[in-house]
PDB file of C-alpha atoms and ligand atoms in Angstrom:
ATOM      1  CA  UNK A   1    -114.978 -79.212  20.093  1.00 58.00           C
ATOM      2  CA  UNK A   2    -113.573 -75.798  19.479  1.00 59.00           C
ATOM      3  CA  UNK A   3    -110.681 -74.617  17.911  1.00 61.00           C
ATOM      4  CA  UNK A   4    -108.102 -71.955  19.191  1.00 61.00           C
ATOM      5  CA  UNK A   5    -105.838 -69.512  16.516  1.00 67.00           C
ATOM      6  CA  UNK A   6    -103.650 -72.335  16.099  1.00 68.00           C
ATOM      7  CA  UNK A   7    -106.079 -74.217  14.583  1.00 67.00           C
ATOM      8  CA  UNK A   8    -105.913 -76.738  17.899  1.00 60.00           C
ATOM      9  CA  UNK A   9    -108.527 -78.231  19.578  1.00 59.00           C
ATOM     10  CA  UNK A  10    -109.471 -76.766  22.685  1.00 60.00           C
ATOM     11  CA  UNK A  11    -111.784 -78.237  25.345  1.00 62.00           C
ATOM     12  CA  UNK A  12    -114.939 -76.293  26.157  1.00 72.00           C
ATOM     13  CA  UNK A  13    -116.228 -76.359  29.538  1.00 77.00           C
ATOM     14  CA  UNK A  14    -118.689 -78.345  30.551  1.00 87.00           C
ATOM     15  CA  UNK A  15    -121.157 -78.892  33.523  1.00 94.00           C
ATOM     16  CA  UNK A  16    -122.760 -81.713  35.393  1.00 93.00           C
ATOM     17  CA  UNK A  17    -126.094 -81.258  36.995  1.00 95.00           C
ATOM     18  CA  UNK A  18    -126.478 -83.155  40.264  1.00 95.00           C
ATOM     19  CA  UNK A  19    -130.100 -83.622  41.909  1.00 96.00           C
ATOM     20  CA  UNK A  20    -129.008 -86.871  44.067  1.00 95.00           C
ATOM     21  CA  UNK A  21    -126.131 -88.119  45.733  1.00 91.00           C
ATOM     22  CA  UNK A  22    -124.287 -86.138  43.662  1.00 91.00           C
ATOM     23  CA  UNK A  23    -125.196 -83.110  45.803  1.00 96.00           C
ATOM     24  CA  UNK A  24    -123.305 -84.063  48.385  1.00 94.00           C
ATOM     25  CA  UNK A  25    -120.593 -86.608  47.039  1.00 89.00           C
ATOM     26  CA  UNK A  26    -119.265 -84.324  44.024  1.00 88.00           C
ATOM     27  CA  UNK A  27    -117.686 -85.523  40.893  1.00 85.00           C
ATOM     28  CA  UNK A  28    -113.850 -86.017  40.402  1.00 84.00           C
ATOM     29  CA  UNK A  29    -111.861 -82.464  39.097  1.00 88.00           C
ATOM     30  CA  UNK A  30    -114.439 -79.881  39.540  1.00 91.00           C
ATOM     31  CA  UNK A  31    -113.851 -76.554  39.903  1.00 92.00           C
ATOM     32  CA  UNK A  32    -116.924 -74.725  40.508  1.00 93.00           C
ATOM     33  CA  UNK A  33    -119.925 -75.635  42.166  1.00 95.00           C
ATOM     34  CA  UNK A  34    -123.445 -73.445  42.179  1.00 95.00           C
ATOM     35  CA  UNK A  35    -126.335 -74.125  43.496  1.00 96.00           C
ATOM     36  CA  UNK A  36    -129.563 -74.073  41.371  1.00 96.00           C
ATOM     37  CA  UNK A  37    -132.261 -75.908  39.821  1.00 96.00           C
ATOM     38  CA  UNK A  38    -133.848 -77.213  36.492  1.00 97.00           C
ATOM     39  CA  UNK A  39    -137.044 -77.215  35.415  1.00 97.00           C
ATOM     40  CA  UNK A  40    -139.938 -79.425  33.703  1.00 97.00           C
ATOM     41  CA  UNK A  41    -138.719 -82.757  35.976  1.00 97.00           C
ATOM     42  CA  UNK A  42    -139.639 -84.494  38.826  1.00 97.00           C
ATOM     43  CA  UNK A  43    -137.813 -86.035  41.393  1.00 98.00           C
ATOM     44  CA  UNK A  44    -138.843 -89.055  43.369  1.00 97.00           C
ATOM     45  CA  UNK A  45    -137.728 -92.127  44.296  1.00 97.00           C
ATOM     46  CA  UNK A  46    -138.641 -94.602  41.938  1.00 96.00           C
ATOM     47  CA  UNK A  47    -135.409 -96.206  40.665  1.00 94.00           C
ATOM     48  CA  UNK A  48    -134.545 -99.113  41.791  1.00 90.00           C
ATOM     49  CA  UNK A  49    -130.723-100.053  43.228  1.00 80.00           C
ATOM     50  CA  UNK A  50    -129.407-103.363  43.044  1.00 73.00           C
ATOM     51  CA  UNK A  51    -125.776-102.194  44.600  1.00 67.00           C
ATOM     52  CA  UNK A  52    -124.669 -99.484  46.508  1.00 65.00           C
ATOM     53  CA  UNK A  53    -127.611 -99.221  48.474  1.00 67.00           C
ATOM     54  CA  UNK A  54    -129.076-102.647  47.670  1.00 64.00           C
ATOM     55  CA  UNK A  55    -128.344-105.647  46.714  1.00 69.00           C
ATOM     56  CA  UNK A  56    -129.288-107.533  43.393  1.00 74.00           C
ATOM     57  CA  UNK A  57    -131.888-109.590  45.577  1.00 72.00           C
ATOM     58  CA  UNK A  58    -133.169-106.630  48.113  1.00 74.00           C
ATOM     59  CA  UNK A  59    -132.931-103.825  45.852  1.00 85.00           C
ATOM     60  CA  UNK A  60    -133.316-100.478  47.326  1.00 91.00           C
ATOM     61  CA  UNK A  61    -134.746 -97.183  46.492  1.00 94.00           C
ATOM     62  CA  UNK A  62    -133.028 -93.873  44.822  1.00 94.00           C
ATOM     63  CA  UNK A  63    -134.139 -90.593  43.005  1.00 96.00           C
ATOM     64  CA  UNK A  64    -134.474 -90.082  39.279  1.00 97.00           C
ATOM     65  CA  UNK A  65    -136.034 -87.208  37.537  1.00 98.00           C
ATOM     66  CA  UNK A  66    -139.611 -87.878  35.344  1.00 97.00           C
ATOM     67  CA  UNK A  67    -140.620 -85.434  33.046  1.00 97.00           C
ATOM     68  CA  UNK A  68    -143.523 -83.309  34.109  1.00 96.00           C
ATOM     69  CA  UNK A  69    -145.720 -83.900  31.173  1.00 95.00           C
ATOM     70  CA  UNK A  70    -145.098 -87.559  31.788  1.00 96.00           C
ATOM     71  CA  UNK A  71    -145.564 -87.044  35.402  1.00 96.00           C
ATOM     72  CA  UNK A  72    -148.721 -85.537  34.563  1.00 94.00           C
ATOM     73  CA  UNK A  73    -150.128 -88.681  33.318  1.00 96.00           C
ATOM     74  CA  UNK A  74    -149.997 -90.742  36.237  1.00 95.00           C
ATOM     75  CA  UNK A  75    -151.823 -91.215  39.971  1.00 94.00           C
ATOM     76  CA  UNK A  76    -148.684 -90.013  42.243  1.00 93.00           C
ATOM     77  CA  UNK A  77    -149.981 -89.749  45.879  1.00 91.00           C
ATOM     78  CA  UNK A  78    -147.384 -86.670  46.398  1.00 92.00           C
ATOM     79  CA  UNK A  79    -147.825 -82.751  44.633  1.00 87.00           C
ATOM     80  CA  UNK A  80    -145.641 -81.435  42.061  1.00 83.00           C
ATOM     81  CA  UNK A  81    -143.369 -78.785  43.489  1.00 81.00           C
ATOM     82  CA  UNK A  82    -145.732 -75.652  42.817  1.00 82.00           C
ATOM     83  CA  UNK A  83    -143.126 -73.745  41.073  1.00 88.00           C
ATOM     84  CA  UNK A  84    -141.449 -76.196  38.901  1.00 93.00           C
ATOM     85  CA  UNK A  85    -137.936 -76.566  40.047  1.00 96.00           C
ATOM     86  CA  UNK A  86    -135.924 -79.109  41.049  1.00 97.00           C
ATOM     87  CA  UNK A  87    -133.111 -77.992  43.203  1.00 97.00           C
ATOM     88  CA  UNK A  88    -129.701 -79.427  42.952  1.00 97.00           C
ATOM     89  CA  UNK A  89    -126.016 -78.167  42.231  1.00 97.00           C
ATOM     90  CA  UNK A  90    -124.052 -77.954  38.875  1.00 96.00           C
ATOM     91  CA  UNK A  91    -120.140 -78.728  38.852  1.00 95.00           C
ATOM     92  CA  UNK A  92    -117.938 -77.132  36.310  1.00 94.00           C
ATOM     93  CA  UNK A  93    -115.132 -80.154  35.350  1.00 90.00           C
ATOM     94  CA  UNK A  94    -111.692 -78.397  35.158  1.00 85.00           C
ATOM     95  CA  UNK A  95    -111.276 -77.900  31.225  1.00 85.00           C
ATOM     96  CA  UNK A  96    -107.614 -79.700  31.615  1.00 87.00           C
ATOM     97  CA  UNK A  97    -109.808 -83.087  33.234  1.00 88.00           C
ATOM     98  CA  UNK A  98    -112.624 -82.844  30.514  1.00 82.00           C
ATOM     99  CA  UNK A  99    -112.104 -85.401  27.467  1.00 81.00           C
ATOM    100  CA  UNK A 100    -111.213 -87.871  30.946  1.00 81.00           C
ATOM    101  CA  UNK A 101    -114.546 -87.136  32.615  1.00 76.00           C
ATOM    102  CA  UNK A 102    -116.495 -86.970  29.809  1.00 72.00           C
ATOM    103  CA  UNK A 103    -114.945 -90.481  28.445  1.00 74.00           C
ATOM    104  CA  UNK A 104    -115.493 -91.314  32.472  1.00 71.00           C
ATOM    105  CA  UNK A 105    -119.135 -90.243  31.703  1.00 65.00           C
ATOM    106  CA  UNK A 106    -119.556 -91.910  28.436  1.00 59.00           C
ATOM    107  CA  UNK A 107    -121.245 -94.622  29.887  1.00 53.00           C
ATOM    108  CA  UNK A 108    -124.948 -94.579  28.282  1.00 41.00           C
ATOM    109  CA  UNK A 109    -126.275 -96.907  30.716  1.00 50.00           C
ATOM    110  CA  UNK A 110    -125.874 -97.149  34.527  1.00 72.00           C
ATOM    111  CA  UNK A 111    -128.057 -98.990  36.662  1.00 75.00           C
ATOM    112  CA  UNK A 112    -130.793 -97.882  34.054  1.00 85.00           C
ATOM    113  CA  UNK A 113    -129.653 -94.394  34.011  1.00 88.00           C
ATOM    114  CA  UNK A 114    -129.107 -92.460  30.295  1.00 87.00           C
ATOM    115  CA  UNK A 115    -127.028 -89.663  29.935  1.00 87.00           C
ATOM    116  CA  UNK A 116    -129.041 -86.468  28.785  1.00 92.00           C
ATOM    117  CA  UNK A 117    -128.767 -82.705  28.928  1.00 94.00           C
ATOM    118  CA  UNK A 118    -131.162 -80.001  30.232  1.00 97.00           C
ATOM    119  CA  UNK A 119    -130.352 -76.201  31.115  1.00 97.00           C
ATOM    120  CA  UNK A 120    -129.747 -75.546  34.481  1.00 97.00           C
ATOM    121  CA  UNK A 121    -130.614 -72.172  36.492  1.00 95.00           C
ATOM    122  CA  UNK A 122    -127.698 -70.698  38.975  1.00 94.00           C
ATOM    123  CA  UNK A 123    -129.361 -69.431  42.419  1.00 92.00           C
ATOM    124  CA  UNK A 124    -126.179 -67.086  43.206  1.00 73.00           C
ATOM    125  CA  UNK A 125    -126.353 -64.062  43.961  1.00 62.00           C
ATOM    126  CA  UNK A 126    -125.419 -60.786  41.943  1.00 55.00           C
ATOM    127  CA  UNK A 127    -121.850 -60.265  42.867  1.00 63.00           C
ATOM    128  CA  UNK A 128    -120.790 -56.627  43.063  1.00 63.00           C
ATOM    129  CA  UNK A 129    -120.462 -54.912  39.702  1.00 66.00           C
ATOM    130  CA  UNK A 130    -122.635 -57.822  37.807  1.00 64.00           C
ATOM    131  CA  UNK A 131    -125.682 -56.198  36.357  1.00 62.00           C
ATOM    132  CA  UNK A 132    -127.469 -59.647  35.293  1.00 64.00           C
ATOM    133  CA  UNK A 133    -127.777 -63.404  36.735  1.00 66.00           C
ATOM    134  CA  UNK A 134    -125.589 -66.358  35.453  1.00 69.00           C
ATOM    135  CA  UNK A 135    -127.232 -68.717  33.390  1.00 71.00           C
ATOM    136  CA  UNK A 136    -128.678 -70.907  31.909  1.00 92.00           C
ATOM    137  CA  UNK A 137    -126.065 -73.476  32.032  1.00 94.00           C
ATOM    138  CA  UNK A 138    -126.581 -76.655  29.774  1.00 95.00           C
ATOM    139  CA  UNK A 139    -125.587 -79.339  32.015  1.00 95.00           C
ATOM    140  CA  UNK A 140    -125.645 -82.948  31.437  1.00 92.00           C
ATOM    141  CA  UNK A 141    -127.835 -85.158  33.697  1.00 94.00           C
ATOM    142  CA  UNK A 142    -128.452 -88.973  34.798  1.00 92.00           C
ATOM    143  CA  UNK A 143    -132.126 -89.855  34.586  1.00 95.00           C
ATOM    144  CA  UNK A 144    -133.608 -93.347  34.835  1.00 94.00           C
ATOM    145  CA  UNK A 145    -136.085 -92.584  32.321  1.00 95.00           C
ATOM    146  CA  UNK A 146    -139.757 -94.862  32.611  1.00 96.00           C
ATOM    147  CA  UNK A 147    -138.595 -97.086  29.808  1.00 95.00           C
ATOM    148  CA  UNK A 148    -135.550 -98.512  32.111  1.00 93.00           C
ATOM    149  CA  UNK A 149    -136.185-101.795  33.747  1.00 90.00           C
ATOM    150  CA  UNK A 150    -135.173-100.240  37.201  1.00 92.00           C
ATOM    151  CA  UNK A 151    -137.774 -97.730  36.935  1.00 95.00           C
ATOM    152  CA  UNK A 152    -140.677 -98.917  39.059  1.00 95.00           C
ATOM    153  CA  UNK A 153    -143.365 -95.758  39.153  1.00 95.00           C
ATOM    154  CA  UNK A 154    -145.665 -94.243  42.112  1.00 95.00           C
ATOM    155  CA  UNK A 155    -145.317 -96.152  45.106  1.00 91.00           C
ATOM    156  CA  UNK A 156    -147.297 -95.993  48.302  1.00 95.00           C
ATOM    157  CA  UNK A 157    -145.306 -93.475  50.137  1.00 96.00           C
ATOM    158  CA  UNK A 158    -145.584 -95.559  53.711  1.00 97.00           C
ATOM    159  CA  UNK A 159    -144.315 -98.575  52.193  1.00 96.00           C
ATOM    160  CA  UNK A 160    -141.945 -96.890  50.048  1.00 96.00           C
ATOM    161  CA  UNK A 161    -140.725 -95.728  53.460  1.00 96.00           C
ATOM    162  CA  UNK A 162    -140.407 -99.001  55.063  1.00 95.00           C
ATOM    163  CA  UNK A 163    -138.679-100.300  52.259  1.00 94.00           C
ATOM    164  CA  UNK A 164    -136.320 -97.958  52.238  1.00 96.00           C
ATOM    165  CA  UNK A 165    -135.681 -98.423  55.895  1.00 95.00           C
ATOM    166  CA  UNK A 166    -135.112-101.704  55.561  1.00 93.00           C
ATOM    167  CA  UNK A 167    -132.712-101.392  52.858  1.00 93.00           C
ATOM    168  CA  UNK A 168    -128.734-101.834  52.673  1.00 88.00           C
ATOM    169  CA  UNK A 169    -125.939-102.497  50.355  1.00 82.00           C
ATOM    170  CA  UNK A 170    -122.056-102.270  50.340  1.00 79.00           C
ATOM    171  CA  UNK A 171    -122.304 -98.536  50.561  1.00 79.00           C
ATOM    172  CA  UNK A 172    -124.632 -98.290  53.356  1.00 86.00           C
ATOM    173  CA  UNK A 173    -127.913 -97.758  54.626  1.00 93.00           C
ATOM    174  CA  UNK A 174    -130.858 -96.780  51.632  1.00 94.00           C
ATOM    175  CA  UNK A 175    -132.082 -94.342  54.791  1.00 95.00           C
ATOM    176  CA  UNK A 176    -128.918 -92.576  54.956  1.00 95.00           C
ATOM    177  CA  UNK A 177    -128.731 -91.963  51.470  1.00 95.00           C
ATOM    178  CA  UNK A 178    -132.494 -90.343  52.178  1.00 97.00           C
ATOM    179  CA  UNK A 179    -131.891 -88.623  55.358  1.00 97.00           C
ATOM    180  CA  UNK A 180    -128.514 -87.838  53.275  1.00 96.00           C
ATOM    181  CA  UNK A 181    -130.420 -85.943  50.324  1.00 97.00           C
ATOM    182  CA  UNK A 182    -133.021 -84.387  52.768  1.00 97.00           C
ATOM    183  CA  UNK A 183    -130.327 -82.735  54.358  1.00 97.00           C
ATOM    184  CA  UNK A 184    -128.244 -81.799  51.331  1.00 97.00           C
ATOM    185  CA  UNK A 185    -131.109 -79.897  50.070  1.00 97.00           C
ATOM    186  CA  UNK A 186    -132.188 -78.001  53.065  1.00 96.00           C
ATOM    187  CA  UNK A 187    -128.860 -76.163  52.937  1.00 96.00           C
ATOM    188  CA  UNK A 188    -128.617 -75.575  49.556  1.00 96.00           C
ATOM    189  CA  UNK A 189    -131.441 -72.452  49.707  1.00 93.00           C
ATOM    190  CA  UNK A 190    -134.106 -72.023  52.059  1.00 93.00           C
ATOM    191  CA  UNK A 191    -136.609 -72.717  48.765  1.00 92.00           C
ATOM    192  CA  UNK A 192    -134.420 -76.097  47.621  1.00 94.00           C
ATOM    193  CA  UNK A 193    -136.299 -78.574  50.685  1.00 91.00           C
ATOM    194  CA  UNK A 194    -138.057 -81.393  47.935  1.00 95.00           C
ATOM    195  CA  UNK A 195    -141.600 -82.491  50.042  1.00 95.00           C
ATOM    196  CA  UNK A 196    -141.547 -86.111  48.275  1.00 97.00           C
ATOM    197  CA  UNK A 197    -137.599 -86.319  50.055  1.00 97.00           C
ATOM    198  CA  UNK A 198    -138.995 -84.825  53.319  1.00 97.00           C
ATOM    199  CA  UNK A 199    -141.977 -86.482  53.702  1.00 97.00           C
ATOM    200  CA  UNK A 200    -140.482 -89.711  52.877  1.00 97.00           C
ATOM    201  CA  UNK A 201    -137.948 -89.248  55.272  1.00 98.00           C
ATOM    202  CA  UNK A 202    -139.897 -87.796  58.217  1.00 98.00           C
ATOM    203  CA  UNK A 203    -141.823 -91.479  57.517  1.00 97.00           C
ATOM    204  CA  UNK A 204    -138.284 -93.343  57.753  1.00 97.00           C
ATOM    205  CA  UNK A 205    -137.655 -92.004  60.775  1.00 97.00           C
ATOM    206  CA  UNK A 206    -141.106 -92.764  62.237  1.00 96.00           C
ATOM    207  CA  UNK A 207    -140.171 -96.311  61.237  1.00 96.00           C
ATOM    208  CA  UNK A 208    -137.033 -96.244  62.571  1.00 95.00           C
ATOM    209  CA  UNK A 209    -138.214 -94.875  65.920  1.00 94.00           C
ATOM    210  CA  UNK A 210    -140.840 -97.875  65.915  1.00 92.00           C
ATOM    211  CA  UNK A 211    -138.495-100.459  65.111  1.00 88.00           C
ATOM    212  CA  UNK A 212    -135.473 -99.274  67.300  1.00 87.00           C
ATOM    213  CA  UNK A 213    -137.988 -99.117  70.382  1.00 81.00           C
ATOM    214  CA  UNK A 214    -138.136 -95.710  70.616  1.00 56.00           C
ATOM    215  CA  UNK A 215    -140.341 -93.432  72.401  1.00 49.00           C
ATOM    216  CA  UNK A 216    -142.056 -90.857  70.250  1.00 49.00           C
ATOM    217  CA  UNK A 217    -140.220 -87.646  72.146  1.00 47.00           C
ATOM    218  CA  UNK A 218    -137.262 -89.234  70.661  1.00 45.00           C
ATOM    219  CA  UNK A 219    -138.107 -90.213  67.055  1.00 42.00           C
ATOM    220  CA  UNK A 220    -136.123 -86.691  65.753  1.00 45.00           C
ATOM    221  CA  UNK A 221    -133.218 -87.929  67.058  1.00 43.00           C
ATOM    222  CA  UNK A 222    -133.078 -91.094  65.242  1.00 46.00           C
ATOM    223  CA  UNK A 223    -132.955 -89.353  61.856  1.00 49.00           C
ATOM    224  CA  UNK A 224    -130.840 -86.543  62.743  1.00 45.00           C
ATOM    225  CA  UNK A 225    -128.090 -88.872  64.816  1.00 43.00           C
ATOM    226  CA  UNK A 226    -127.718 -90.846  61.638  1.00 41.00           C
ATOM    227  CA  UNK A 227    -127.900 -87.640  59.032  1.00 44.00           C
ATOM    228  CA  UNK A 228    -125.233 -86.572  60.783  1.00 44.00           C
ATOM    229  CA  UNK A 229    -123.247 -89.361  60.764  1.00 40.00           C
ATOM    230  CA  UNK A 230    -123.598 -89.789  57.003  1.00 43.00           C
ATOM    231  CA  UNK A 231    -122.979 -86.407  56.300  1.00 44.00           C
ATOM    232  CA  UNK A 232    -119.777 -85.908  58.333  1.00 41.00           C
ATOM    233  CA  UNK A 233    -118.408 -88.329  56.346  1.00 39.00           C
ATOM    234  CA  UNK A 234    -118.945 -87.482  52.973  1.00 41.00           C
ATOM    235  CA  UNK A 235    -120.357 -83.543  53.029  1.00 38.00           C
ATOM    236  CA  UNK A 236    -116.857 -82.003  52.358  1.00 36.00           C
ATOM    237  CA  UNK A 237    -117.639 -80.432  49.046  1.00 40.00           C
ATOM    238  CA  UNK A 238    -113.173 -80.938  48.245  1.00 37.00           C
ATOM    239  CA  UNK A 239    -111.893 -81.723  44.878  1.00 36.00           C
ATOM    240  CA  UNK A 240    -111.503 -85.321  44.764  1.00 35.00           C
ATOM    241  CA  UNK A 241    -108.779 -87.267  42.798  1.00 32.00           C
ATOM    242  CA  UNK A 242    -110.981 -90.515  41.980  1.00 29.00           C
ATOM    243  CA  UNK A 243    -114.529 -91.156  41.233  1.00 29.00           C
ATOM    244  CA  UNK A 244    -114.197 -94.849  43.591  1.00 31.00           C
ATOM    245  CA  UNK A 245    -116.820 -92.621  46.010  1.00 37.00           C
ATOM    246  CA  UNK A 246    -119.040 -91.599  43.512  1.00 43.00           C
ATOM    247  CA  UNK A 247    -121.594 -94.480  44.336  1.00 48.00           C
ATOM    248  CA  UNK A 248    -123.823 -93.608  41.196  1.00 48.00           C
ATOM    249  CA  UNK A 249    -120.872 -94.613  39.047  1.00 45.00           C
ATOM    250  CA  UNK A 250    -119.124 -97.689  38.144  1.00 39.00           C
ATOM    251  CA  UNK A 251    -116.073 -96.883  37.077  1.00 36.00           C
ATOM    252  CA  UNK A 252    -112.495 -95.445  39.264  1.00 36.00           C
ATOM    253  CA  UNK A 253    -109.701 -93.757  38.594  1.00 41.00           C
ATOM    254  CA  UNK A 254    -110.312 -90.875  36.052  1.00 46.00           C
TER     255      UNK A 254
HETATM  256  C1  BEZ B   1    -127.210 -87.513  40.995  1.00 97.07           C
HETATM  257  O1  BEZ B   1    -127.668 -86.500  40.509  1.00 97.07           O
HETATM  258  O2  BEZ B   1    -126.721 -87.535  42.087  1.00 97.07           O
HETATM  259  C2  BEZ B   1    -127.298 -88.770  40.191  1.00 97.07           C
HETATM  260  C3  BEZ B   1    -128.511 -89.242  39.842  1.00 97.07           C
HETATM  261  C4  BEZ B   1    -128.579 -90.401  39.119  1.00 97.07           C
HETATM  262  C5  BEZ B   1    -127.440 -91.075  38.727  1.00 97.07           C
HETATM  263  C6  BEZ B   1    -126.223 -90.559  39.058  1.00 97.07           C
HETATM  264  C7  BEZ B   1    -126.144 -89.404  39.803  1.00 97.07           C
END
């Protein structure tokens, strides 16, 4: 912590990288939020969730970031992103709302997850009169590293898909949370689209369109009805007061 002329402690800022729900559900007392991306990870979804958007005994699916070098080493039936980046947003906590966030964050394990920190790269723009780009930011991240029991590797992406489709838990659908981050991306930058997220779910909605009956002139609409849906109700980007509708987080009332 740093200290000010009166020899007090003084809060320095501090960032949270988001590549997941986060995106679109953002953290309690925040008071800037950039686009961006970090680099040497990938993300796909190989973690598994036993609430939220599963349940202890039909786990579903969600994202975590694997390093690239250990990436590297294994038989993944999707590409790297060519250019190393993995798009997501950082949030600046409100320096008067740190020590409770951070002690909010302090939680070394959830769901598998472990709290680490990488530098993160703003997208923005120059603004007028800036000569040189923000950044790097060092921003802490969530990853379910391969070492956590919920971490379960390359999947098949077709039955990744129908597993996802089939999945639920007290937060919702494991598709919307999908069709959810697909969406989140695309309007982040016109580079940010992920094509493990899309391709996965373009297949979800092929399987929804199959199991809801429908005809294959309609299969768009299945995904984009229910993106919508989940997007209108959480995509508002506002300062929240608690973190109850963070679903990647346990705890309430920071
Ligand atoms: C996120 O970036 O949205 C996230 C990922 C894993 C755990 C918690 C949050």
């Amino acid at each position: 912590m740093a200290i000010n002329e009166e020899n007090a402690p003084v809060e320095e800022e501090f960032w949270l990288f988001g590549y997941g729900s986060l995106i679109w559900k953002p953290p309690p007392h925040f008071d800037r939020r950039i686009p961006g991306w970090v680099t040497g990870y990938v993300r796909r979804f190989w973690q598994v969730r036993t609430y939220h958007r599963g349940t202890p005994t039909a786990p579903g699916r969600v994202v975590t970031l694997i390093s690239r070098s250990y990436w590297s080493t294994l038989s993944d039936p999707h590409p790297s992103p060519p250019d190393d980046k993995v798009w997501g947003v950082a949030y600046r906590i409100e320096p008067a709302h740190v020590a409770s966030v951070k002690e909010y964050l302090d939680i070394r394990e959830i769901n598998g997850y472990t709290i680490h920190y990488t530098p993160f790269h703003p997208a923005s723009e120059l603004h007028p009169g800036e000569t040189k780009k923000e950044g790097p930011i060092k921003t802490l991240v969530y990853i379910g590293t391969p070492e956590n029991d919920q971490f379960v590797g390359p999947q098949d992406p077709q039955e990744l898909a129908e597993h996802i489709y089939r999945s639920r838990g007290p937060s919702g659908l494991n598709r919307d949370y999908l069709w959810g981050l697909e969406r989140s991306l695309d309007e982040l930058s016109p580079e940010s689209g992920d094509e493990h997220v899309r391709d996965l779910a373009e297949r979800v909605r092929g399987v929804a369109a199959r199991e809801e009956g429908k005809g294959e002139g309609e299969r768009e609409v299945v995904g984009r009805d229910v993106r919508r849906e989940e997007h209108e109700g959480h995509h508002a980007f506002g300062r929240r007061e608690s973190v109850d509708e963070v679903e990647e987080t346990e705890k309430t009332g920071v």
